Amino acid sequence: MGQGIDPDLRALQDVRDCVARAAAAVEVVHGWDQRRVDEACAAMAKAGAAAAYDLARLAVEETGIGRVHYKVLKNLFGSEGVWTSIKDEKTVGIVKRDERVGIVEVAAPVGVIAGIVPTTNPTSTTLFKSLIAVKGRNAIVVSPHPRSRRCIGETVEVLRRALERVGAPADLVTCLPNPTIESTGALMKHPDVAMILATGGTGLVKAAYSSGKPAYGVGPGNVPVYVDRTADVAWAAHSIIASQSFDNGTLCCSEQGIVVDAPVADQLLGELKKRGAHLCDADQTRKLAKHCNVRGHMNPEVVGLDPWRIAEAAGFSVPKTTTVLLALQGGVGPEWPLSIEILAPVLSVHKVDGWQEGCRVSMAMLEAEGLGHTCAIHARDEKVLDAFFLEKPASRIVVNGPSSQGAVGYSTQLVPSFSLGCGPQAGNITSDNISARHMVTIKRAAFVRRDWAEIEKKDHARVAALAKDGLPRGCGLAGDPALGGGLAPSSRSSMEPDAASNWRGNAPLVERPVASAPAVAPVAAAWAAKVGAGSKSEAGRASAISGWASSRAGSDSPPRGGHAAGASLSTSEILGMMGQAGTGCPLGPCKGCAHHDATSGSCRA
């Protein structure tokens, strides 16, 4: 009794509760217009920016990863920067109308989104994912990494209070309070979750894609930076140090290995040392490799740490002002332990002779762990640049600048994002920087093109000529066997605004004759104008009516076969309609009709 609920069961119940609340919030905002949605998003972005420092400090305190100054920058970028990039984007209702081609595009929300947030960039990623989700009238359920549960939870609370202040449902953004591996899996597989935004390790991304839900996952990045002999070497050194110092290299698009052209190798290393880099000797390199690479994988204990702390843990000392640890490597692969992705200010260094060899080494790094992600290059020779653009299997190629800030769209004009797709080569559905446009579905209304009648006629005629046959049944064109020559296809396009109905009303009522007559005669007379329309003479029309009337008078059963002259209905169809004496009668409905006997329900005509 006093032990309470099992933690695992509680975590699973949290998933159900959060998804149910998120689904209800989606229903509330389903009918909102663009102005109302943007008002909510603007409030979220403003609140995120206002809390940027407090959230950054909390994240570093809780996780021990990164640096407060840079986490503040990330929070500002994930809130204000992301909002600036999407605020003018249409994500509600009709977003595009192309009158020329006759296409109307309509944006519809996805629904409830599962947002898996890592410990490396916890608060900024939460701000970013929440903004792009709500921009599309979706709700997001955040599943935090257990190591960053508190700072992510506080970030969600900041956003929820902002939503409440503008009258929006706070449950557009919710957070699992007790995240576990099992609860994250349950969230991704919940039947009411429509999409997954997964940021994390390879295992997590694979789990997202195997959940049976549409998912935007991010593959690992093993980013090479090639420095060509034509590069501005001083600027290249500045960019590399700035990128690695940006929150201690915790972005997956940060440089992982320097591939440097031999003629400028010593110059580059000298420029890097001027900026606080430490070039490890052979013994330090061996110790660093043993500490950073554990059984072929990055040691998670080094992620986002200051260089001096990493060196100290590895067994040697460097000044606390050190910016990056550099280690020479003779190649890429298992025998070179520091050639893997390490999300920390640790860089392998590979000397090459010429851009062709630099291209091969860069390719090897990407193929080892970073297919489809990011690479960087410093060069001024356009031929070298073009060769990298054409050959590298990377979705983002950052040119002459810091890779960390460039790939996320901070120092470049790429779409601002903390979720970088790597394309099919890495098992991802897209190579885009994920943003609000990926959080909506686009419906398209397509009008028939104005020249369709001519195209259809021409193409059918072409095929008929090839097949040496007539037009096929059902094509609706002149010569269609199903039409029997009685109808000609309309040339009017369905797009023409003056198209009107061909309904011309019921046939006029026929006055009741003075003398007695067979009950069917006046009705038959009323049909004369219709059934005899195709006859060329009075005799033809009289013959049609007389034959039909005599068959009706002599039997309750309609005659078999034959058609009334000029009519599109068979005799049996006409008699069936008349036998019902209802709305199918050419004289109109029975009720109120002068020929209707209300007591017997029969037609006195």
Coordinates of C-alpha atoms in Angstrom, one line a residue:
M1 CA 0.0 0.0 0.0
G2 CA 2.7 2.5 1.0
Q3 CA 5.2 1.7 -1.7
G4 CA 3.3 3.5 -4.4
I5 CA 3.1 2.9 -8.1
D6 CA 5.9 1.1 -9.9
P7 CA 8.2 3.7 -11.6
D8 CA 8.0 1.9 -15.0
L9 CA 4.2 1.8 -14.9
R10 CA 4.1 5.4 -13.9
A11 CA 6.3 6.4 -16.8
L12 CA 4.0 4.6 -19.2
Q13 CA 1.0 6.3 -17.7
D14 CA 2.8 9.6 -18.2
V15 CA 3.0 8.8 -21.9
R16 CA -0.7 8.1 -22.2
D17 CA -1.6 11.2 -20.2
C18 CA 0.6 13.6 -22.1
V19 CA -0.5 12.2 -25.5
A20 CA -4.2 12.5 -24.5
R21 CA -3.7 16.1 -23.4
A22 CA -1.7 17.0 -26.6
A23 CA -4.4 15.5 -28.8
A24 CA -7.1 17.6 -27.0
A25 CA -4.9 20.7 -27.6
V26 CA -4.6 19.9 -31.3
E27 CA -8.4 19.9 -31.5
V28 CA -8.6 23.3 -29.9
V29 CA -6.3 25.0 -32.4
H30 CA -7.5 23.0 -35.4
G31 CA -9.7 26.0 -36.6
W32 CA -7.2 28.7 -35.8
D33 CA -6.1 31.1 -38.5
Q34 CA -2.5 32.1 -39.3
R35 CA -2.6 35.2 -37.2
R36 CA -3.6 33.3 -34.1
V37 CA -1.0 30.6 -34.6
D38 CA 1.8 33.2 -35.2
E39 CA 0.7 35.0 -32.0
A40 CA 1.3 31.9 -30.0
C41 CA 4.6 31.2 -31.6
A42 CA 5.8 34.7 -31.1
A43 CA 5.0 34.5 -27.4
M44 CA 7.0 31.2 -27.2
A45 CA 10.0 32.7 -29.0
K46 CA 10.0 35.8 -26.8
A47 CA 9.8 33.7 -23.6
G48 CA 12.6 31.4 -24.7
A49 CA 14.9 34.3 -25.4
A50 CA 14.0 35.9 -22.0
A51 CA 14.9 32.7 -20.2
A52 CA 18.0 31.9 -22.3
Y53 CA 20.5 32.5 -19.6
D54 CA 18.7 30.8 -16.8
L55 CA 18.0 27.7 -19.0
A56 CA 21.6 27.6 -20.2
R57 CA 23.0 27.7 -16.6
L58 CA 20.6 25.0 -15.5
A59 CA 21.6 22.8 -18.5
V60 CA 25.3 23.0 -17.7
E61 CA 24.7 22.5 -14.0
E62 CA 22.6 19.4 -14.6
T63 CA 24.5 17.7 -17.4
G64 CA 28.0 19.0 -16.9
I65 CA 28.2 19.4 -20.7
G66 CA 29.2 22.5 -22.6
R67 CA 29.7 26.1 -21.6
V68 CA 27.0 28.5 -20.3
H69 CA 28.0 31.4 -22.7
Y70 CA 27.5 29.2 -25.7
K71 CA 24.4 27.6 -24.4
V72 CA 22.9 31.0 -24.1
L73 CA 23.8 31.7 -27.7
K74 CA 22.1 28.4 -28.7
N75 CA 19.0 29.2 -26.7
L76 CA 18.7 32.6 -28.4
F77 CA 19.3 30.9 -31.8
G78 CA 16.7 28.2 -31.0
S79 CA 14.1 30.7 -30.1
E80 CA 14.5 34.1 -31.7
G81 CA 16.7 32.8 -34.6
V82 CA 14.3 30.0 -35.5
W83 CA 11.2 32.2 -35.2
T84 CA 12.7 34.9 -37.4
S85 CA 13.3 32.2 -40.1
I86 CA 9.7 30.8 -40.0
K87 CA 7.5 33.7 -38.9
D88 CA 6.5 34.7 -42.4
E89 CA 5.9 31.2 -43.6
K90 CA 2.3 30.2 -44.3
T91 CA 1.4 27.0 -42.5
V92 CA -2.4 27.4 -42.1
G93 CA -5.1 27.0 -44.8
I94 CA -4.5 28.0 -48.4
V95 CA -0.8 28.6 -48.6
K96 CA -0.4 28.9 -52.4
R97 CA -2.8 29.5 -55.3
D98 CA -1.4 29.2 -58.8
E99 CA -4.1 30.4 -61.2
R100 CA -1.9 29.8 -64.2
V101 CA -1.6 26.0 -63.7
G102 CA -4.8 25.6 -61.7
I103 CA -3.2 24.3 -58.4
V104 CA -4.3 25.3 -54.9
E105 CA -2.1 24.2 -52.0
V106 CA -3.6 23.8 -48.5
A107 CA -1.5 23.2 -45.3
A108 CA -2.9 20.8 -42.8
P109 CA -1.5 20.0 -39.3
V110 CA 0.2 16.6 -38.7
G111 CA -1.2 16.2 -35.2
V112 CA 0.7 15.0 -32.1
I113 CA 4.5 15.0 -32.5
A114 CA 6.9 13.1 -30.3
G115 CA 10.0 15.2 -29.8
I116 CA 13.1 13.2 -28.5
V117 CA 15.6 15.6 -27.1
P118 CA 19.3 14.8 -26.4
T119 CA 21.5 15.8 -23.5
T120 CA 24.1 17.6 -25.6
N121 CA 21.8 20.5 -26.6
P122 CA 18.8 20.0 -24.3
T123 CA 17.2 23.4 -23.9
S124 CA 17.9 24.9 -27.3
T125 CA 16.6 21.7 -29.1
T126 CA 13.4 21.8 -27.0
L127 CA 12.8 25.5 -27.9
F128 CA 13.5 24.7 -31.6
K129 CA 11.3 21.6 -31.9
S130 CA 8.4 23.2 -29.9
L131 CA 8.4 26.3 -32.1
I132 CA 8.3 24.4 -35.5
A133 CA 5.7 22.0 -34.2
V134 CA 3.2 24.7 -33.0
K135 CA 3.8 26.8 -36.1
G136 CA 2.0 24.0 -38.0
R137 CA -0.9 23.8 -35.5
N138 CA 0.6 20.6 -33.9
A139 CA 1.2 19.7 -30.3
I140 CA 4.5 18.2 -29.2
V141 CA 5.2 15.7 -26.4
V142 CA 8.9 16.1 -25.4
S143 CA 10.8 13.0 -24.2
P144 CA 14.0 14.3 -22.5
H145 CA 17.2 12.4 -22.0
P146 CA 17.1 11.3 -18.4
R147 CA 20.4 13.1 -17.7
S148 CA 18.8 16.4 -18.7
R149 CA 15.2 15.9 -17.4
R150 CA 15.2 19.0 -15.2
C151 CA 16.5 21.6 -17.6
I152 CA 14.2 20.3 -20.4
G153 CA 11.2 20.2 -18.1
E154 CA 11.9 23.8 -17.1
T155 CA 12.2 24.8 -20.8
V156 CA 8.8 23.3 -21.4
E157 CA 7.3 25.1 -18.5
V158 CA 8.6 28.4 -19.9
L159 CA 6.8 27.7 -23.2
R160 CA 3.6 26.5 -21.5
R161 CA 3.3 29.8 -19.5
A162 CA 3.9 31.8 -22.6
L163 CA 1.1 29.9 -24.4
E164 CA -1.3 30.5 -21.5
R165 CA -0.6 34.2 -21.5
V166 CA -1.9 34.6 -25.0
G167 CA -4.9 32.3 -24.5
A168 CA -3.5 29.2 -26.2
P169 CA -3.7 25.7 -24.8
A170 CA -0.6 25.1 -22.7
D171 CA -0.8 21.4 -23.7
L172 CA 0.5 22.2 -27.1
V173 CA 3.8 21.6 -25.4
T174 CA 4.1 18.8 -22.8
C175 CA 7.0 16.9 -21.3
L176 CA 7.4 13.4 -19.9
P177 CA 8.2 14.0 -16.2
N178 CA 9.8 10.5 -15.7
P179 CA 11.5 9.5 -18.9
T180 CA 12.9 6.0 -19.4
I181 CA 14.0 4.0 -22.4
E182 CA 10.7 2.1 -22.2
S183 CA 8.6 5.3 -22.0
T184 CA 10.4 6.8 -25.0
G185 CA 9.7 3.7 -27.0
A186 CA 6.0 3.7 -25.9
L187 CA 5.7 7.4 -26.9
M188 CA 7.1 6.7 -30.4
K189 CA 4.7 3.8 -30.9
H190 CA 1.6 5.4 -29.3
P191 CA -1.3 5.2 -31.8
D192 CA -2.2 8.9 -31.4
V193 CA 1.4 10.1 -32.2
A194 CA 1.5 11.1 -35.8
M195 CA 5.2 11.9 -36.3
I196 CA 8.6 11.6 -34.5
L197 CA 11.4 14.2 -34.3
A198 CA 14.3 12.2 -33.1
T199 CA 17.7 13.7 -32.2
G200 CA 20.2 11.4 -30.5
G201 CA 22.4 8.4 -31.1
T202 CA 22.3 5.9 -33.9
G203 CA 20.2 3.4 -31.8
L204 CA 17.6 6.0 -31.0
V205 CA 17.2 7.1 -34.7
K206 CA 16.9 3.5 -35.8
A207 CA 14.2 2.9 -33.1
A208 CA 12.3 6.0 -34.4
Y209 CA 12.4 4.7 -38.0
S210 CA 11.3 1.2 -36.9
S211 CA 8.4 2.5 -34.8
G212 CA 6.1 2.4 -37.8
K213 CA 5.6 6.2 -37.7
P214 CA 6.9 8.9 -40.0
A215 CA 10.1 10.1 -38.5
Y216 CA 12.7 12.8 -39.0
G217 CA 15.9 11.3 -37.6
V218 CA 19.5 12.6 -37.5
G219 CA 22.4 10.4 -38.3
P220 CA 25.9 10.8 -36.7
G221 CA 28.3 13.3 -38.0
N222 CA 32.0 12.7 -38.6
V223 CA 32.8 16.0 -40.2
P224 CA 36.0 16.5 -42.1
V225 CA 37.4 19.9 -42.8
Y226 CA 39.8 20.2 -45.7
V227 CA 42.2 23.1 -45.8
D228 CA 43.6 23.5 -49.3
R229 CA 46.9 25.1 -50.3
T230 CA 44.8 28.0 -51.8
A231 CA 43.0 28.7 -48.5
D232 CA 43.2 31.8 -46.3
V233 CA 45.1 29.8 -43.6
A234 CA 44.7 32.3 -40.8
W235 CA 41.0 32.5 -41.4
A236 CA 40.7 28.7 -41.6
A237 CA 42.4 28.4 -38.2
H238 CA 40.1 31.1 -36.7
S239 CA 37.0 29.3 -38.0
I240 CA 38.1 25.9 -36.7
I241 CA 38.9 27.2 -33.2
A242 CA 35.6 29.2 -33.1
S243 CA 33.6 26.1 -34.2
Q244 CA 35.2 23.8 -31.6
S245 CA 34.9 26.4 -28.9
F246 CA 31.2 26.8 -29.7
D247 CA 29.8 24.9 -26.7
N248 CA 32.8 22.6 -26.7
G249 CA 32.0 20.9 -30.0
T250 CA 28.7 19.4 -28.9
L251 CA 26.9 20.0 -32.2
C252 CA 27.0 17.0 -34.4
C253 CA 28.0 19.2 -37.3
S254 CA 31.2 20.4 -35.6
E255 CA 34.6 19.5 -37.3
Q256 CA 36.0 16.1 -36.2
G257 CA 39.1 15.9 -38.3
I258 CA 41.4 18.4 -40.1
V259 CA 42.6 17.3 -43.5
V260 CA 45.3 19.7 -44.4
D261 CA 47.3 20.1 -47.7
A262 CA 51.0 19.5 -47.1
P263 CA 52.3 22.9 -48.3
V264 CA 50.2 24.8 -45.7
A265 CA 50.2 22.1 -42.9
D266 CA 52.9 23.7 -40.7
Q267 CA 51.4 27.2 -41.3
L268 CA 47.9 26.0 -40.2
L269 CA 49.2 24.2 -37.1
G270 CA 51.1 27.4 -36.2
E271 CA 48.0 29.5 -36.5
L272 CA 46.0 27.0 -34.5
K273 CA 48.6 27.1 -31.7
K274 CA 48.4 30.9 -31.7
R275 CA 44.7 30.5 -30.8
G276 CA 45.2 28.1 -27.9
A277 CA 45.3 24.7 -29.6
H278 CA 47.6 22.0 -28.2
L279 CA 49.3 19.5 -30.5
C280 CA 49.7 16.3 -28.7
D281 CA 52.9 14.3 -28.9
A282 CA 53.0 10.6 -29.6
D283 CA 52.5 9.5 -26.0
Q284 CA 49.7 12.1 -25.4
T285 CA 48.0 11.0 -28.6
R286 CA 48.1 7.3 -27.4
K287 CA 46.6 8.3 -24.0
L288 CA 44.0 10.5 -25.6
A289 CA 42.9 7.8 -28.0
K290 CA 42.6 5.2 -25.2
H291 CA 40.4 7.6 -23.2
C292 CA 38.2 9.0 -26.0
N293 CA 37.6 5.8 -27.9
V294 CA 36.0 3.0 -26.0
R295 CA 35.6 -0.3 -28.0
G296 CA 35.4 1.7 -31.2
H297 CA 32.9 4.3 -30.0
M298 CA 33.1 7.7 -28.5
N299 CA 33.4 7.7 -24.7
P300 CA 30.3 9.6 -23.6
E301 CA 32.2 10.9 -20.5
V302 CA 34.2 13.3 -22.7
V303 CA 31.2 14.9 -24.5
G304 CA 31.3 18.7 -24.2
L305 CA 34.1 18.9 -21.6
D306 CA 36.8 21.5 -21.6
P307 CA 40.1 20.4 -23.3
W308 CA 42.1 20.6 -20.0
R309 CA 39.6 18.3 -18.3
I310 CA 39.7 15.7 -21.1
A311 CA 43.5 15.8 -21.0
E312 CA 43.6 15.4 -17.3
A313 CA 41.3 12.4 -17.4
A314 CA 43.5 10.9 -20.2
G315 CA 46.6 11.2 -18.0
F316 CA 48.4 14.4 -19.1
S317 CA 48.2 18.1 -18.5
V318 CA 47.5 21.2 -20.7
P319 CA 46.8 24.8 -19.7
K320 CA 43.3 25.7 -18.8
T321 CA 43.3 28.2 -21.6
T322 CA 43.6 25.4 -24.2
T323 CA 41.0 25.6 -26.9
V324 CA 41.4 22.4 -28.8
L325 CA 43.4 19.1 -28.5
L326 CA 45.0 18.2 -31.8
A327 CA 46.3 14.6 -32.6
L328 CA 48.1 13.5 -35.7
Q329 CA 46.6 10.4 -37.3
G330 CA 48.0 8.4 -40.2
G331 CA 44.6 7.4 -41.7
V332 CA 40.9 6.7 -41.0
G333 CA 39.6 3.5 -39.5
P334 CA 39.8 1.2 -36.4
E335 CA 43.6 1.4 -36.3
W336 CA 43.3 5.2 -35.9
P337 CA 41.1 5.6 -32.8
L338 CA 40.8 9.4 -33.0
S339 CA 39.4 9.4 -36.5
I340 CA 35.8 8.7 -35.1
E341 CA 33.2 11.3 -34.1
I342 CA 34.0 12.8 -30.8
L343 CA 31.6 15.5 -29.6
A344 CA 34.3 17.5 -27.8
P345 CA 37.2 19.9 -28.6
V346 CA 39.4 17.0 -29.9
L347 CA 40.5 17.0 -33.5
S348 CA 42.4 14.4 -35.5
V349 CA 44.9 15.9 -38.0
H350 CA 45.6 14.3 -41.4
K351 CA 48.3 15.6 -43.7
V352 CA 47.8 15.0 -47.4
D353 CA 49.5 16.0 -50.6
G354 CA 47.0 17.7 -52.9
W355 CA 43.3 18.1 -53.0
Q356 CA 42.7 14.7 -54.6
E357 CA 44.2 12.9 -51.6
G358 CA 42.4 15.3 -49.3
C359 CA 39.2 14.4 -51.1
R360 CA 39.8 10.7 -50.5
V361 CA 40.6 11.1 -46.8
S362 CA 37.5 13.3 -46.3
M363 CA 35.4 10.7 -48.1
A364 CA 36.8 8.0 -45.8
M365 CA 35.8 10.0 -42.7
L366 CA 32.3 10.5 -44.0
E367 CA 31.9 6.9 -45.0
A368 CA 33.2 5.7 -41.6
E369 CA 30.4 7.4 -39.6
G370 CA 29.1 10.6 -41.2
L371 CA 27.4 9.7 -44.5
G372 CA 25.1 12.4 -45.6
H373 CA 25.8 14.8 -42.7
T374 CA 28.2 17.6 -43.1
C375 CA 31.7 18.5 -44.4
A376 CA 33.7 21.7 -44.5
I377 CA 36.3 23.1 -46.8
H378 CA 38.6 26.1 -46.9
A379 CA 39.9 26.9 -50.4
R380 CA 39.9 29.7 -53.0
D381 CA 40.4 27.5 -56.0
E382 CA 36.9 27.1 -57.6
K383 CA 37.9 23.9 -59.3
V384 CA 38.7 22.4 -55.9
L385 CA 35.5 23.7 -54.4
D386 CA 33.4 22.3 -57.3
A387 CA 35.1 18.9 -57.0
F388 CA 34.1 18.8 -53.3
F389 CA 30.6 20.0 -54.1
L390 CA 30.1 17.3 -56.7
E391 CA 31.7 14.3 -55.0
K392 CA 31.2 14.6 -51.2
P393 CA 28.3 12.5 -49.8
A394 CA 27.3 15.3 -47.4
S395 CA 24.1 17.2 -47.3
R396 CA 25.7 20.3 -46.0
I397 CA 29.1 21.6 -47.3
V398 CA 30.3 24.6 -45.3
V399 CA 32.7 26.8 -47.3
N400 CA 35.3 29.0 -45.7
G401 CA 33.7 29.2 -42.3
P402 CA 33.0 27.4 -39.0
S403 CA 31.2 24.2 -39.6
S404 CA 29.2 24.2 -36.3
Q405 CA 27.6 27.6 -36.8
G406 CA 27.4 27.1 -40.6
A407 CA 25.5 23.9 -40.8
V408 CA 22.8 24.9 -38.4
G409 CA 22.2 28.1 -40.3
Y410 CA 23.7 30.5 -37.8
S411 CA 26.7 31.8 -39.8
T412 CA 25.2 30.9 -43.2
Q413 CA 21.8 31.3 -45.0
L414 CA 20.9 27.7 -44.5
V415 CA 17.5 27.1 -42.7
P416 CA 18.1 27.6 -39.0
S417 CA 17.7 24.1 -37.4
F418 CA 19.0 21.8 -34.7
S419 CA 17.8 18.8 -36.6
L420 CA 19.9 18.1 -39.7
G421 CA 18.7 15.4 -42.1
C422 CA 21.3 13.2 -43.7
G423 CA 19.3 11.8 -46.6
P424 CA 18.7 8.1 -47.7
Q425 CA 22.4 7.3 -47.7
A426 CA 22.3 7.6 -43.9
G427 CA 18.8 6.1 -43.6
N428 CA 17.1 9.5 -43.2
I429 CA 14.0 10.5 -45.0
T430 CA 15.3 13.9 -46.0
S431 CA 18.6 15.8 -46.4
D432 CA 17.0 19.1 -45.3
N433 CA 17.6 21.2 -42.2
I434 CA 14.3 20.3 -40.5
S435 CA 11.9 23.2 -40.0
A436 CA 8.3 24.3 -39.8
R437 CA 7.6 23.3 -43.4
H438 CA 8.2 19.6 -42.5
M439 CA 5.6 19.9 -39.7
V440 CA 2.6 20.3 -42.1
T441 CA 1.1 18.2 -44.8
I442 CA 0.3 19.8 -48.1
K443 CA -3.0 19.0 -49.9
R444 CA -3.3 20.0 -53.5
A445 CA -6.5 20.8 -55.3
A446 CA -6.0 20.5 -59.1
F447 CA -8.3 22.0 -61.7
V448 CA -8.6 20.3 -65.1
R449 CA -6.3 22.0 -67.6
R450 CA -7.9 24.2 -70.2
D451 CA -6.5 22.3 -73.1
W452 CA -7.5 18.9 -71.8
A453 CA -10.2 18.3 -74.4
E454 CA -7.8 18.9 -77.2
I455 CA -5.0 16.8 -75.6
E456 CA -7.5 13.9 -74.9
K457 CA -8.8 13.9 -78.4
K458 CA -5.4 14.1 -80.0
D459 CA -3.9 11.3 -77.9
H460 CA -6.9 9.0 -78.4
A461 CA -6.7 9.5 -82.1
R462 CA -3.0 8.8 -82.1
V463 CA -3.4 5.5 -80.2
A464 CA -6.4 4.5 -82.5
A465 CA -4.2 5.0 -85.5
L466 CA -1.4 2.9 -84.0
A467 CA -3.8 0.2 -83.0
K468 CA -5.6 0.4 -86.3
D469 CA -8.9 0.4 -84.4
G470 CA -11.6 2.7 -83.4
L471 CA -11.9 4.7 -80.2
P472 CA -12.4 2.7 -77.0
R473 CA -15.6 2.3 -75.1
G474 CA -16.1 5.0 -72.5
C475 CA -13.7 7.6 -73.8
G476 CA -16.7 9.9 -74.3
L477 CA -15.5 11.2 -77.7
A478 CA -17.3 11.1 -81.0
G479 CA -17.0 7.5 -82.1
D480 CA -17.3 6.0 -78.6
P481 CA -19.3 2.7 -79.1
A482 CA -21.1 3.4 -75.9
L483 CA -22.6 6.6 -77.2
G484 CA -24.1 5.0 -80.3
G485 CA -23.8 8.2 -82.1
G486 CA -26.5 9.8 -80.0
L487 CA -24.3 12.2 -78.1
A488 CA -21.4 14.5 -79.0
P489 CA -18.7 15.2 -76.4
S490 CA -18.8 18.6 -74.9
S491 CA -15.9 20.9 -75.6
R492 CA -16.5 23.0 -72.6
S493 CA -13.8 22.9 -69.9
S494 CA -14.8 22.3 -66.3
M495 CA -12.6 25.3 -65.4
E496 CA -14.8 27.8 -67.4
P497 CA -16.6 30.0 -64.9
D498 CA -19.8 30.4 -67.0
A499 CA -20.6 26.7 -67.1
A500 CA -24.3 26.2 -66.2
S501 CA -26.6 23.3 -65.4
N502 CA -28.5 21.7 -68.3
W503 CA -31.7 21.2 -66.2
R504 CA -34.7 22.8 -67.9
G505 CA -37.5 21.8 -65.6
N506 CA -40.3 19.2 -65.8
A507 CA -42.5 18.8 -68.9
P508 CA -45.6 21.1 -68.8
L509 CA -48.8 19.7 -67.3
V510 CA -51.5 18.6 -69.8
E511 CA -55.0 19.7 -69.4
R512 CA -57.5 16.9 -68.5
P513 CA -59.6 16.0 -71.6
V514 CA -63.4 16.5 -71.5
A515 CA -64.3 13.1 -72.9
S516 CA -63.5 9.8 -71.3
A517 CA -60.4 8.2 -72.6
P518 CA -58.0 5.4 -71.7
A519 CA -56.3 6.3 -68.6
V520 CA -52.9 6.4 -70.2
A521 CA -53.7 8.6 -73.2
P522 CA -53.2 12.1 -71.8
V523 CA -50.0 11.0 -70.2
A524 CA -48.9 9.5 -73.4
A525 CA -49.8 12.8 -75.1
A526 CA -47.6 14.6 -72.6
W527 CA -44.8 12.5 -73.6
A528 CA -45.4 13.2 -77.3
A529 CA -43.1 16.2 -77.3
K530 CA -40.3 14.1 -75.8
V531 CA -40.6 10.7 -77.3
G532 CA -41.5 12.0 -80.7
A533 CA -38.7 14.6 -80.8
G534 CA -36.5 12.3 -82.8
S535 CA -39.3 11.5 -85.4
K536 CA -39.3 13.5 -88.6
S537 CA -43.1 13.4 -89.2
E538 CA -46.4 13.6 -87.3
A539 CA -47.1 10.1 -88.4
G540 CA -43.9 8.9 -86.8
R541 CA -44.7 10.6 -83.5
A542 CA -48.3 9.3 -83.5
S543 CA -47.1 5.8 -84.2
A544 CA -44.7 5.8 -81.3
I545 CA -47.3 7.1 -78.9
S546 CA -50.0 4.8 -80.2
G547 CA -47.8 1.7 -79.9
W548 CA -46.8 2.6 -76.4
A549 CA -50.4 3.4 -75.3
S550 CA -51.9 0.2 -76.7
S551 CA -49.2 -1.9 -75.0
R552 CA -50.0 -0.2 -71.7
A553 CA -53.8 -0.6 -72.0
G554 CA -53.6 -4.2 -72.9
S555 CA -51.3 -5.4 -70.1
D556 CA -49.9 -4.5 -66.8
S557 CA -46.5 -5.7 -68.1
P558 CA -44.3 -3.5 -70.3
P559 CA -43.5 -4.8 -73.7
R560 CA -40.1 -6.4 -74.2
G561 CA -37.5 -4.9 -76.4
G562 CA -37.7 -1.8 -78.6
H563 CA -37.4 1.9 -77.9
A564 CA -39.9 4.7 -78.4
A565 CA -38.7 6.6 -81.4
G566 CA -36.2 9.3 -80.6
A567 CA -36.2 8.6 -76.9
S568 CA -33.2 7.8 -74.8
L569 CA -35.3 5.6 -72.4
S570 CA -36.7 2.2 -73.3
T571 CA -40.4 1.5 -73.2
S572 CA -40.0 -0.7 -70.1
E573 CA -38.2 2.2 -68.3
I574 CA -40.9 4.6 -69.2
L575 CA -43.7 2.3 -68.0
G576 CA -41.8 1.6 -64.8
M577 CA -41.6 5.3 -64.1
M578 CA -45.3 5.7 -64.9
G579 CA -46.3 2.7 -62.8
Q580 CA -44.8 4.3 -59.8
A581 CA -46.8 7.6 -60.4
G582 CA -44.3 9.4 -58.2
T583 CA -41.5 11.9 -58.6
G584 CA -40.5 10.1 -61.8
C585 CA -43.8 11.1 -63.6
P586 CA -43.2 13.6 -66.4
L587 CA -46.2 15.6 -65.1
G588 CA -44.5 16.2 -61.8
P589 CA -45.0 14.8 -58.2
C590 CA -48.5 13.4 -57.4
K591 CA -49.1 15.6 -54.4
G592 CA -51.2 18.6 -55.5
C593 CA -51.5 17.2 -59.1
A594 CA -55.0 17.6 -60.6
H595 CA -54.8 14.0 -61.9
H596 CA -54.1 12.5 -58.5
D597 CA -56.9 10.5 -56.8
A598 CA -56.0 11.1 -53.1
T599 CA -58.3 8.3 -51.9
S600 CA -56.9 5.4 -54.0
G601 CA -53.5 6.9 -54.9
S602 CA -54.1 6.2 -58.6
C603 CA -53.6 8.6 -61.5
R604 CA -56.9 9.7 -63.1
A605 CA -55.1 11.0 -66.2

